[in-house]
CSV table of C-alpha atoms and ligand atoms in Angstrom, one decimal:
chain,number,residue,atom,x,y,z
A,1,UNK,CA,-17.9,-1.9,-0.1
A,2,UNK,CA,-14.9,-4.2,-0.7
A,3,UNK,CA,-11.6,-2.5,-1.6
A,4,UNK,CA,-9.6,-4.0,-4.5
A,5,UNK,CA,-6.7,-6.3,-3.9
A,6,UNK,CA,-3.4,-4.6,-4.6
A,7,UNK,CA,-2.1,-7.7,-6.2
A,8,UNK,CA,-4.8,-7.7,-8.8
A,9,UNK,CA,-3.3,-4.7,-10.7
A,10,UNK,CA,-1.1,-5.1,-13.7
A,11,UNK,CA,0.1,-1.5,-14.2
A,12,UNK,CA,0.7,0.7,-11.2
A,13,UNK,CA,1.8,4.4,-11.0
A,14,UNK,CA,3.3,5.3,-7.6
A,15,UNK,CA,3.5,9.0,-6.8
A,16,UNK,CA,5.9,10.1,-4.1
A,17,UNK,CA,5.7,13.5,-2.5
A,18,UNK,CA,8.7,15.7,-1.7
A,19,UNK,CA,8.2,15.8,2.1
A,20,UNK,CA,8.5,12.0,2.2
A,21,UNK,CA,11.7,11.8,0.2
A,22,UNK,CA,13.8,14.8,1.2
A,23,UNK,CA,15.6,15.3,4.5
A,24,UNK,CA,15.7,19.0,4.7
A,25,UNK,CA,18.1,19.1,7.5
A,26,UNK,CA,20.7,17.0,5.7
A,27,UNK,CA,20.0,18.3,2.2
A,28,UNK,CA,19.8,14.7,1.0
A,29,UNK,CA,17.3,12.0,0.2
A,30,UNK,CA,15.9,9.9,3.0
A,31,UNK,CA,17.9,6.8,2.0
A,32,UNK,CA,16.4,4.2,4.5
A,33,UNK,CA,12.9,5.2,3.7
A,34,UNK,CA,13.5,5.1,-0.1
A,35,UNK,CA,15.2,1.6,0.3
A,36,UNK,CA,12.1,0.3,2.1
A,37,UNK,CA,9.7,1.8,-0.5
A,38,UNK,CA,11.7,0.3,-3.3
A,39,UNK,CA,11.5,-3.1,-1.6
A,40,UNK,CA,7.7,-2.7,-2.0
A,41,UNK,CA,8.0,-1.6,-5.6
A,42,UNK,CA,10.3,-4.5,-6.4
A,43,UNK,CA,7.7,-6.8,-4.9
A,44,UNK,CA,5.1,-5.5,-7.3
A,45,UNK,CA,7.5,-5.6,-10.2
A,46,UNK,CA,8.7,-9.1,-9.3
A,47,UNK,CA,5.1,-10.3,-9.5
A,48,UNK,CA,4.9,-9.1,-13.0
A,49,UNK,CA,3.2,-5.7,-12.6
A,50,UNK,CA,4.5,-2.8,-14.6
A,51,UNK,CA,5.5,0.1,-12.3
A,52,UNK,CA,5.9,3.8,-13.0
A,53,UNK,CA,7.2,6.2,-10.4
A,54,UNK,CA,6.2,9.8,-10.4
A,55,UNK,CA,8.7,11.4,-8.0
A,56,UNK,CA,8.6,14.9,-6.6
A,57,UNK,CA,11.6,16.3,-4.7
A,58,UNK,CA,13.8,18.0,-7.2
A,59,UNK,CA,13.0,21.5,-5.9
A,60,UNK,CA,13.0,20.5,-2.3
A,61,UNK,CA,16.4,18.7,-2.6
A,62,UNK,CA,18.0,21.4,-4.7
A,63,UNK,CA,16.9,24.2,-2.4
A,64,UNK,CA,18.3,22.6,0.6
A,65,UNK,CA,21.6,21.9,-1.2
A,66,UNK,CA,21.6,25.6,-2.2
A,67,UNK,CA,20.7,26.6,1.4
A,68,UNK,CA,17.9,28.8,0.2
A,69,UNK,CA,15.8,30.2,3.1
A,70,UNK,CA,12.3,28.8,3.8
A,71,UNK,CA,9.3,30.3,2.1
A,72,UNK,CA,8.2,30.7,-1.5
A,73,UNK,CA,10.9,30.8,-4.2
A,74,UNK,CA,11.1,33.1,-7.2
A,75,UNK,CA,10.5,31.2,-10.4
A,76,UNK,CA,14.1,31.3,-11.6
A,77,UNK,CA,15.3,30.1,-8.1
A,78,UNK,CA,12.9,27.1,-8.1
A,79,UNK,CA,14.0,26.3,-11.7
A,80,UNK,CA,17.7,26.4,-10.6
A,81,UNK,CA,16.8,24.3,-7.5
A,82,UNK,CA,15.0,21.8,-9.7
A,83,UNK,CA,18.0,21.6,-12.1
A,84,UNK,CA,20.3,20.8,-9.2
A,85,UNK,CA,18.0,18.6,-7.3
A,86,UNK,CA,16.8,16.5,-10.2
A,87,UNK,CA,20.2,14.9,-10.6
A,88,UNK,CA,20.4,13.6,-7.1
A,89,UNK,CA,16.7,12.6,-7.2
A,90,UNK,CA,17.2,10.5,-10.3
A,91,UNK,CA,20.4,9.0,-9.0
A,92,UNK,CA,18.7,8.0,-5.8
A,93,UNK,CA,16.0,6.2,-7.6
A,94,UNK,CA,18.3,4.6,-10.1
A,95,UNK,CA,20.7,3.3,-7.4
A,96,UNK,CA,18.0,2.1,-5.1
A,97,UNK,CA,16.2,0.2,-7.9
A,98,UNK,CA,19.4,-1.3,-9.2
A,99,UNK,CA,19.9,-3.0,-5.9
A,100,UNK,CA,16.9,-5.1,-7.0
A,101,UNK,CA,18.4,-5.5,-10.5
A,102,UNK,CA,15.7,-3.1,-11.8
A,103,UNK,CA,16.7,-0.4,-14.4
A,104,UNK,CA,15.3,3.1,-14.0
A,105,UNK,CA,14.6,5.5,-16.9
A,106,UNK,CA,14.1,9.2,-16.3
A,107,UNK,CA,11.3,11.0,-18.0
A,108,UNK,CA,10.8,14.7,-17.6
A,109,UNK,CA,7.6,16.1,-19.0
A,110,UNK,CA,5.9,19.4,-19.3
A,111,UNK,CA,2.2,20.1,-19.3
A,112,UNK,CA,2.2,20.2,-23.1
A,113,UNK,CA,3.7,16.7,-23.3
A,114,UNK,CA,0.7,15.3,-21.6
A,115,UNK,CA,-2.1,17.6,-22.9
A,116,UNK,CA,-1.3,17.9,-26.6
A,117,UNK,CA,-2.1,14.8,-28.4
A,118,UNK,CA,0.8,14.8,-30.8
A,119,UNK,CA,3.3,15.0,-28.0
A,120,UNK,CA,1.2,12.8,-25.8
A,121,UNK,CA,1.7,10.0,-28.2
A,122,UNK,CA,5.5,10.4,-27.9
A,123,UNK,CA,5.5,10.3,-24.1
A,124,UNK,CA,3.1,7.4,-24.1
A,125,UNK,CA,5.1,5.4,-26.5
A,126,UNK,CA,8.4,5.9,-24.6
A,127,UNK,CA,6.7,4.9,-21.3
A,128,UNK,CA,5.2,1.9,-23.0
A,129,UNK,CA,8.6,0.9,-24.4
A,130,UNK,CA,10.4,1.2,-21.1
A,131,UNK,CA,7.7,-0.9,-19.4
A,132,UNK,CA,8.0,-3.5,-22.2
A,133,UNK,CA,11.7,-3.6,-21.4
A,134,UNK,CA,10.8,-4.1,-17.7
A,135,UNK,CA,12.4,-0.8,-16.7
A,136,UNK,CA,10.8,1.5,-14.2
A,137,UNK,CA,10.2,5.0,-15.6
A,138,UNK,CA,10.8,7.7,-13.0
A,139,UNK,CA,8.8,10.7,-14.1
A,140,UNK,CA,8.8,14.3,-12.9
A,141,UNK,CA,7.7,17.6,-14.3
A,142,UNK,CA,10.5,19.3,-16.2
A,143,UNK,CA,10.5,22.2,-13.7
A,144,UNK,CA,13.7,23.8,-15.2
A,145,UNK,CA,11.9,24.8,-18.4
A,146,UNK,CA,8.2,24.9,-17.3
A,147,UNK,CA,7.1,28.5,-16.7
A,148,UNK,CA,4.4,29.4,-14.3
A,149,UNK,CA,1.6,29.6,-17.0
A,150,UNK,CA,2.4,26.3,-18.5
A,151,UNK,CA,3.2,24.0,-15.6
A,152,UNK,CA,1.4,21.6,-13.5
A,153,UNK,CA,3.1,22.7,-10.4
A,154,UNK,CA,1.9,19.7,-8.5
A,155,UNK,CA,2.8,16.1,-9.1
A,156,UNK,CA,-0.6,14.8,-8.0
A,157,UNK,CA,-2.4,15.8,-11.2
A,158,UNK,CA,0.7,15.1,-13.2
A,159,UNK,CA,0.7,11.5,-11.8
A,160,UNK,CA,-2.9,11.1,-12.7
A,161,UNK,CA,-2.2,12.2,-16.3
A,162,UNK,CA,0.8,9.9,-16.5
A,163,UNK,CA,-1.5,7.0,-15.2
A,164,UNK,CA,-4.1,7.7,-17.8
A,165,UNK,CA,-1.4,8.1,-20.5
A,166,UNK,CA,0.1,4.8,-19.5
A,167,UNK,CA,-3.3,3.1,-19.3
A,168,UNK,CA,-2.4,2.2,-15.7
A,169,UNK,CA,-5.1,0.5,-13.7
A,170,UNK,CA,-4.0,1.9,-10.3
A,171,UNK,CA,-2.5,5.1,-9.1
A,172,UNK,CA,-1.0,5.2,-5.6
A,173,UNK,CA,-0.5,8.6,-4.1
A,174,UNK,CA,1.9,8.5,-1.2
A,175,UNK,CA,1.6,11.6,0.9
A,176,UNK,CA,1.9,12.9,4.4
A,177,UNK,CA,-1.8,12.2,5.2
A,178,UNK,CA,-3.6,8.8,5.5
A,179,UNK,CA,-6.3,9.8,3.1
A,180,UNK,CA,-9.4,11.9,2.8
A,181,UNK,CA,-11.1,12.9,6.0
A,182,UNK,CA,-14.6,14.1,6.6
A,183,UNK,CA,-13.1,17.4,7.7
A,184,UNK,CA,-9.4,18.5,7.8
A,185,UNK,CA,-8.0,16.5,10.7
A,186,UNK,CA,-5.7,19.2,12.0
A,187,UNK,CA,-8.7,21.4,12.7
A,188,UNK,CA,-11.2,18.8,13.9
A,189,UNK,CA,-10.5,16.0,16.4
A,190,UNK,CA,-13.7,14.2,15.2
A,191,UNK,CA,-12.5,14.0,11.6
A,192,UNK,CA,-13.0,10.5,10.2
A,193,UNK,CA,-11.0,8.8,7.5
A,194,UNK,CA,-13.1,7.8,4.5
A,195,UNK,CA,-12.0,4.4,3.3
A,196,UNK,CA,-13.8,4.3,-0.1
A,197,UNK,CA,-15.0,7.0,-2.5
A,198,UNK,CA,-17.2,5.5,-5.2
A,199,UNK,CA,-17.9,8.8,-6.9
A,200,UNK,CA,-16.4,12.3,-6.5
A,201,UNK,CA,-19.4,14.4,-5.6
A,202,UNK,CA,-19.6,18.1,-4.4
A,203,UNK,CA,-19.8,16.8,-0.9
A,204,UNK,CA,-16.5,14.9,-1.3
A,205,UNK,CA,-14.9,18.0,-2.8
A,206,UNK,CA,-16.1,20.0,0.1
A,207,UNK,CA,-14.2,17.7,2.4
A,208,UNK,CA,-10.9,18.5,0.7
A,209,UNK,CA,-10.2,21.8,2.6
A,210,UNK,CA,-7.3,24.0,1.7
A,211,UNK,CA,-3.6,23.6,0.8
A,212,UNK,CA,-1.1,21.0,2.1
A,213,UNK,CA,2.2,21.4,3.8
A,214,UNK,CA,4.9,23.8,2.7
A,215,UNK,CA,7.0,21.2,0.9
A,216,UNK,CA,4.4,19.4,-1.0
A,217,UNK,CA,2.4,21.8,-3.2
A,218,UNK,CA,-0.5,19.4,-3.6
A,219,UNK,CA,-3.0,19.6,-0.8
A,220,UNK,CA,-6.1,17.4,-0.7
A,221,UNK,CA,-7.8,19.5,-3.4
A,222,UNK,CA,-5.2,18.6,-6.0
A,223,UNK,CA,-5.5,15.0,-4.9
A,224,UNK,CA,-9.3,15.0,-5.5
A,225,UNK,CA,-8.6,16.5,-8.9
A,226,UNK,CA,-6.1,13.7,-9.5
A,227,UNK,CA,-8.9,11.3,-8.5
A,228,UNK,CA,-11.2,12.8,-11.0
A,229,UNK,CA,-8.7,12.5,-13.8
A,230,UNK,CA,-7.8,9.0,-12.9
A,231,UNK,CA,-11.3,7.6,-12.3
A,232,UNK,CA,-12.8,9.1,-15.4
A,233,UNK,CA,-10.1,7.3,-17.4
A,234,UNK,CA,-10.6,3.9,-15.8
A,235,UNK,CA,-7.8,4.1,-13.2
A,236,UNK,CA,-8.4,3.4,-9.6
A,237,UNK,CA,-6.6,5.7,-7.1
A,238,UNK,CA,-5.6,5.2,-3.5
A,239,UNK,CA,-4.2,7.8,-1.2
A,240,UNK,CA,-2.1,6.6,1.7
A,241,UNK,CA,0.3,7.9,4.3
A,242,UNK,CA,3.8,7.4,3.0
A,243,UNK,CA,5.6,8.4,6.2
A,244,UNK,CA,5.8,4.8,7.4
A,245,UNK,CA,8.4,2.3,6.2
A,246,UNK,CA,6.9,0.0,3.5
A,247,UNK,CA,3.8,2.1,2.8
A,248,UNK,CA,2.7,0.0,-0.2
A,249,UNK,CA,2.8,-3.2,1.8
A,250,UNK,CA,0.7,-1.4,4.4
A,251,UNK,CA,-2.0,-0.7,1.8
A,252,UNK,CA,-1.9,-4.4,0.7
A,253,UNK,CA,-2.4,-5.4,4.3
A,254,UNK,CA,-5.5,-3.3,4.6
A,255,UNK,CA,-3.9,-0.3,6.5
A,256,UNK,CA,-5.6,3.1,6.6
A,257,UNK,CA,-6.1,4.8,3.2
A,258,UNK,CA,-8.7,6.2,0.9
A,259,UNK,CA,-9.7,4.4,-2.3
A,260,UNK,CA,-11.2,6.3,-5.2
A,261,UNK,CA,-12.9,3.7,-7.4
A,262,UNK,CA,-13.5,3.8,-11.1
A,263,UNK,CA,-16.5,2.1,-12.7
A,264,UNK,CA,-14.5,1.5,-15.9
A,265,UNK,CA,-11.2,0.1,-16.9
A,266,UNK,CA,-8.4,1.9,-18.8
A,267,UNK,CA,-8.9,0.2,-22.1
A,268,UNK,CA,-12.7,0.7,-22.2
A,269,UNK,CA,-12.3,4.3,-21.1
A,270,UNK,CA,-9.8,5.0,-23.8
A,271,UNK,CA,-12.0,3.6,-26.5
A,272,UNK,CA,-14.9,5.7,-25.3
A,273,UNK,CA,-12.6,8.7,-25.4
A,274,UNK,CA,-11.5,8.0,-28.9
A,275,UNK,CA,-14.9,7.2,-30.3
A,276,UNK,CA,-17.0,9.6,-28.2
A,277,UNK,CA,-15.1,12.8,-27.6
A,278,UNK,CA,-12.8,13.3,-30.5
A,279,UNK,CA,-13.8,14.9,-33.8
A,280,UNK,CA,-12.4,12.9,-36.7
A,281,UNK,CA,-10.1,14.9,-38.9
A,282,UNK,CA,-9.7,12.5,-41.8
A,283,UNK,CA,-10.2,9.0,-43.2
A,284,UNK,CA,-7.9,6.1,-44.0
A,285,UNK,CA,-9.3,3.5,-46.3
A,286,UNK,CA,-7.8,0.0,-45.9
A,287,UNK,CA,-7.6,-3.1,-48.1
A,288,UNK,CA,-9.2,-6.4,-47.2
A,289,UNK,CA,-6.0,-7.9,-45.7
A,290,UNK,CA,-5.6,-5.0,-43.3
A,291,UNK,CA,-9.3,-5.1,-42.4
A,292,UNK,CA,-8.9,-8.7,-41.5
A,293,UNK,CA,-5.7,-8.0,-39.5
A,294,UNK,CA,-7.6,-5.3,-37.5
A,295,UNK,CA,-10.3,-7.8,-36.7
A,296,UNK,CA,-7.6,-10.0,-35.2
A,297,UNK,CA,-6.4,-7.3,-32.9
A,298,UNK,CA,-3.4,-6.1,-35.0
A,299,UNK,CA,-2.3,-2.5,-35.5
A,300,UNK,CA,-2.8,-0.7,-38.9
A,301,UNK,CA,0.4,-0.7,-40.9
A,302,UNK,CA,1.0,1.7,-43.8
A,303,UNK,CA,1.0,-1.2,-46.3
A,304,UNK,CA,-2.7,-1.8,-45.8
A,305,UNK,CA,-3.8,1.8,-46.4
A,306,UNK,CA,-5.2,2.4,-49.9
A,307,UNK,CA,-6.5,6.0,-49.5
A,308,UNK,CA,-5.8,9.0,-47.3
A,309,UNK,CA,-8.3,11.8,-47.0
A,310,UNK,CA,-8.5,14.9,-44.8
A,311,UNK,CA,-6.2,17.4,-43.3
A,312,UNK,CA,-5.0,15.8,-40.1
A,313,UNK,CA,-2.0,16.1,-37.9
A,314,UNK,CA,-0.2,13.4,-36.0
A,315,UNK,CA,-2.2,12.4,-33.0
A,316,UNK,CA,-5.6,13.4,-34.5
A,317,UNK,CA,-8.5,11.0,-34.6
A,318,UNK,CA,-9.2,9.5,-38.0
A,319,UNK,CA,-11.9,7.1,-39.2
A,320,UNK,CA,-10.8,3.8,-40.7
A,321,UNK,CA,-13.0,2.5,-43.5
A,322,UNK,CA,-13.0,-0.6,-45.7
A,323,UNK,CA,-12.9,-0.5,-49.5
A,324,UNK,CA,-16.7,-0.4,-49.6
A,325,UNK,CA,-16.8,2.7,-47.3
A,326,UNK,CA,-18.0,1.0,-44.2
A,327,UNK,CA,-16.6,2.3,-40.9
A,328,UNK,CA,-14.3,-0.2,-39.2
A,329,UNK,CA,-13.3,2.0,-36.3
A,330,UNK,CA,-11.4,5.1,-35.3
A,331,UNK,CA,-7.9,5.7,-34.0
A,332,UNK,CA,-5.2,8.2,-33.3
A,333,UNK,CA,-3.0,8.4,-36.3
A,334,UNK,CA,0.8,8.4,-35.9
A,335,UNK,CA,1.5,10.5,-39.0
A,336,UNK,CA,0.2,13.7,-40.4
A,337,UNK,CA,-1.8,13.6,-43.6
A,338,UNK,CA,1.1,14.4,-45.9
A,339,UNK,CA,3.4,11.7,-44.5
A,340,UNK,CA,0.5,9.2,-44.3
A,341,UNK,CA,-0.1,9.8,-48.1
A,342,UNK,CA,3.6,9.2,-48.8
A,343,UNK,CA,3.6,6.0,-46.7
A,344,UNK,CA,0.3,4.7,-48.1
A,345,UNK,CA,0.8,1.1,-49.4
A,346,UNK,CA,4.5,1.0,-48.4
A,347,UNK,CA,6.1,-1.6,-46.2
A,348,UNK,CA,7.1,-0.6,-42.6
A,349,UNK,CA,10.7,-1.3,-43.5
A,350,UNK,CA,10.6,1.4,-46.2
A,351,UNK,CA,9.4,4.2,-43.8
A,352,UNK,CA,12.9,5.5,-43.2
A,353,UNK,CA,13.8,5.8,-46.9
A,354,UNK,CA,10.4,7.4,-47.7
A,355,UNK,CA,10.5,10.0,-45.0
A,356,UNK,CA,14.2,10.4,-44.7
A,357,UNK,CA,14.0,9.7,-41.0
A,358,UNK,CA,12.9,6.7,-38.9
A,359,UNK,CA,9.3,6.6,-37.9
A,360,UNK,CA,6.8,4.4,-36.2
A,361,UNK,CA,6.0,1.1,-37.8
A,362,UNK,CA,2.3,1.5,-37.3
A,363,UNK,CA,0.0,4.0,-39.0
A,364,UNK,CA,-2.4,3.5,-36.0
A,365,UNK,CA,-1.2,1.5,-33.0
A,366,UNK,CA,-3.7,-1.1,-31.7
A,367,UNK,CA,-3.7,0.7,-28.3
A,368,UNK,CA,-4.8,3.9,-30.0
A,369,UNK,CA,-7.7,2.4,-31.9
A,370,UNK,CA,-11.3,1.6,-31.1
A,371,UNK,CA,-13.0,-0.8,-33.6
A,372,UNK,CA,-16.7,-0.7,-34.3
A,373,UNK,CA,-17.2,-4.1,-32.8
A,374,UNK,CA,-15.1,-3.5,-29.6
B,401,LIG,N1,8.0,18.8,-9.5
B,401,LIG,C1,8.2,19.3,-8.2
B,401,LIG,C2,9.6,18.8,-7.7
B,401,LIG,O1,10.1,17.8,-8.1
B,401,LIG,C3,7.2,18.8,-7.2
B,401,LIG,C4,5.8,19.2,-7.3
B,401,LIG,C5,5.0,18.7,-6.1
B,401,LIG,O2,5.5,18.7,-5.0
B,401,LIG,O3,3.9,18.1,-6.4
B,401,LIG,O4,10.2,19.4,-6.8
């Protein structure tokens, strides 16, 4: 099985684990390592790829700055550590990226921001806009406000959700292990690295073993879960050892790693998700001009909507019909039913005066739509 060429990807999420980034003895970031990694990232970016970083390390950095003893922290202590560490973490990324004339943008998300469709659209739009501006979003969980019941707790799964949210075609998990082994390598000298996983089967899951090191919460099990989230949404994933300088270059050169392949691509997977698994909550009827524009790959603007039916909220799936009632497609609507009704037939330039606040120009963005003929 041939592994993909790293240079063929156009949107890449790079997840960096705490133990790679934080020098516990010094209570600081590992500056040389970060500089070398950012060289690799700048290489991808310079070739035209969009890059999103998901960086752990806030708690690890903050706790060493606070000189907390080793071992598990109480929730409020880890939140305090995250509040302190996140500042240095973001600064480290921003400064290192700026040496390559790349601007960083910080995004802190909670579980709800990625799992609730209404808020998901916001985070997705912000990431999309940053990428269009050629900035590199640096994402972490908002550990200072996330409580234990409503947090990811590990950035592996968070990174997979960010990758699917951003319709990335590749997720790179940099960790302190080279990839997935047939058995946990620290217990078994005969453990073999698996270069390619084409499908996550129970046998693959059984290879994952237990938890990871003390600093990085995510062991192999959360990485496999991340692989499942990514590959079902059309995103390839690769796990590689980040402890070397230039870990991404090493993947490109065919160094040791494990690829989790997806049979799909992000756009197709998203369309299947929109048409297949979401219950439509309403209908928007559109005029002939809008129907034609949709066929040409455009977004649906309020001006083209002639009728709004149903009780839907922002982010819900709605059916798009032409004047004769034929289904043209489905999509995630950017306004709730009340506002959609107020905006029906209005120009995008009027949105602010109609709603009393600025809003999105599109009723349904092209990326959030699946047309019948797609
Ligand atoms: N969000 C946590 C932090 O920044 C890291 C979680 C993880 O290690 O996966 O410290």
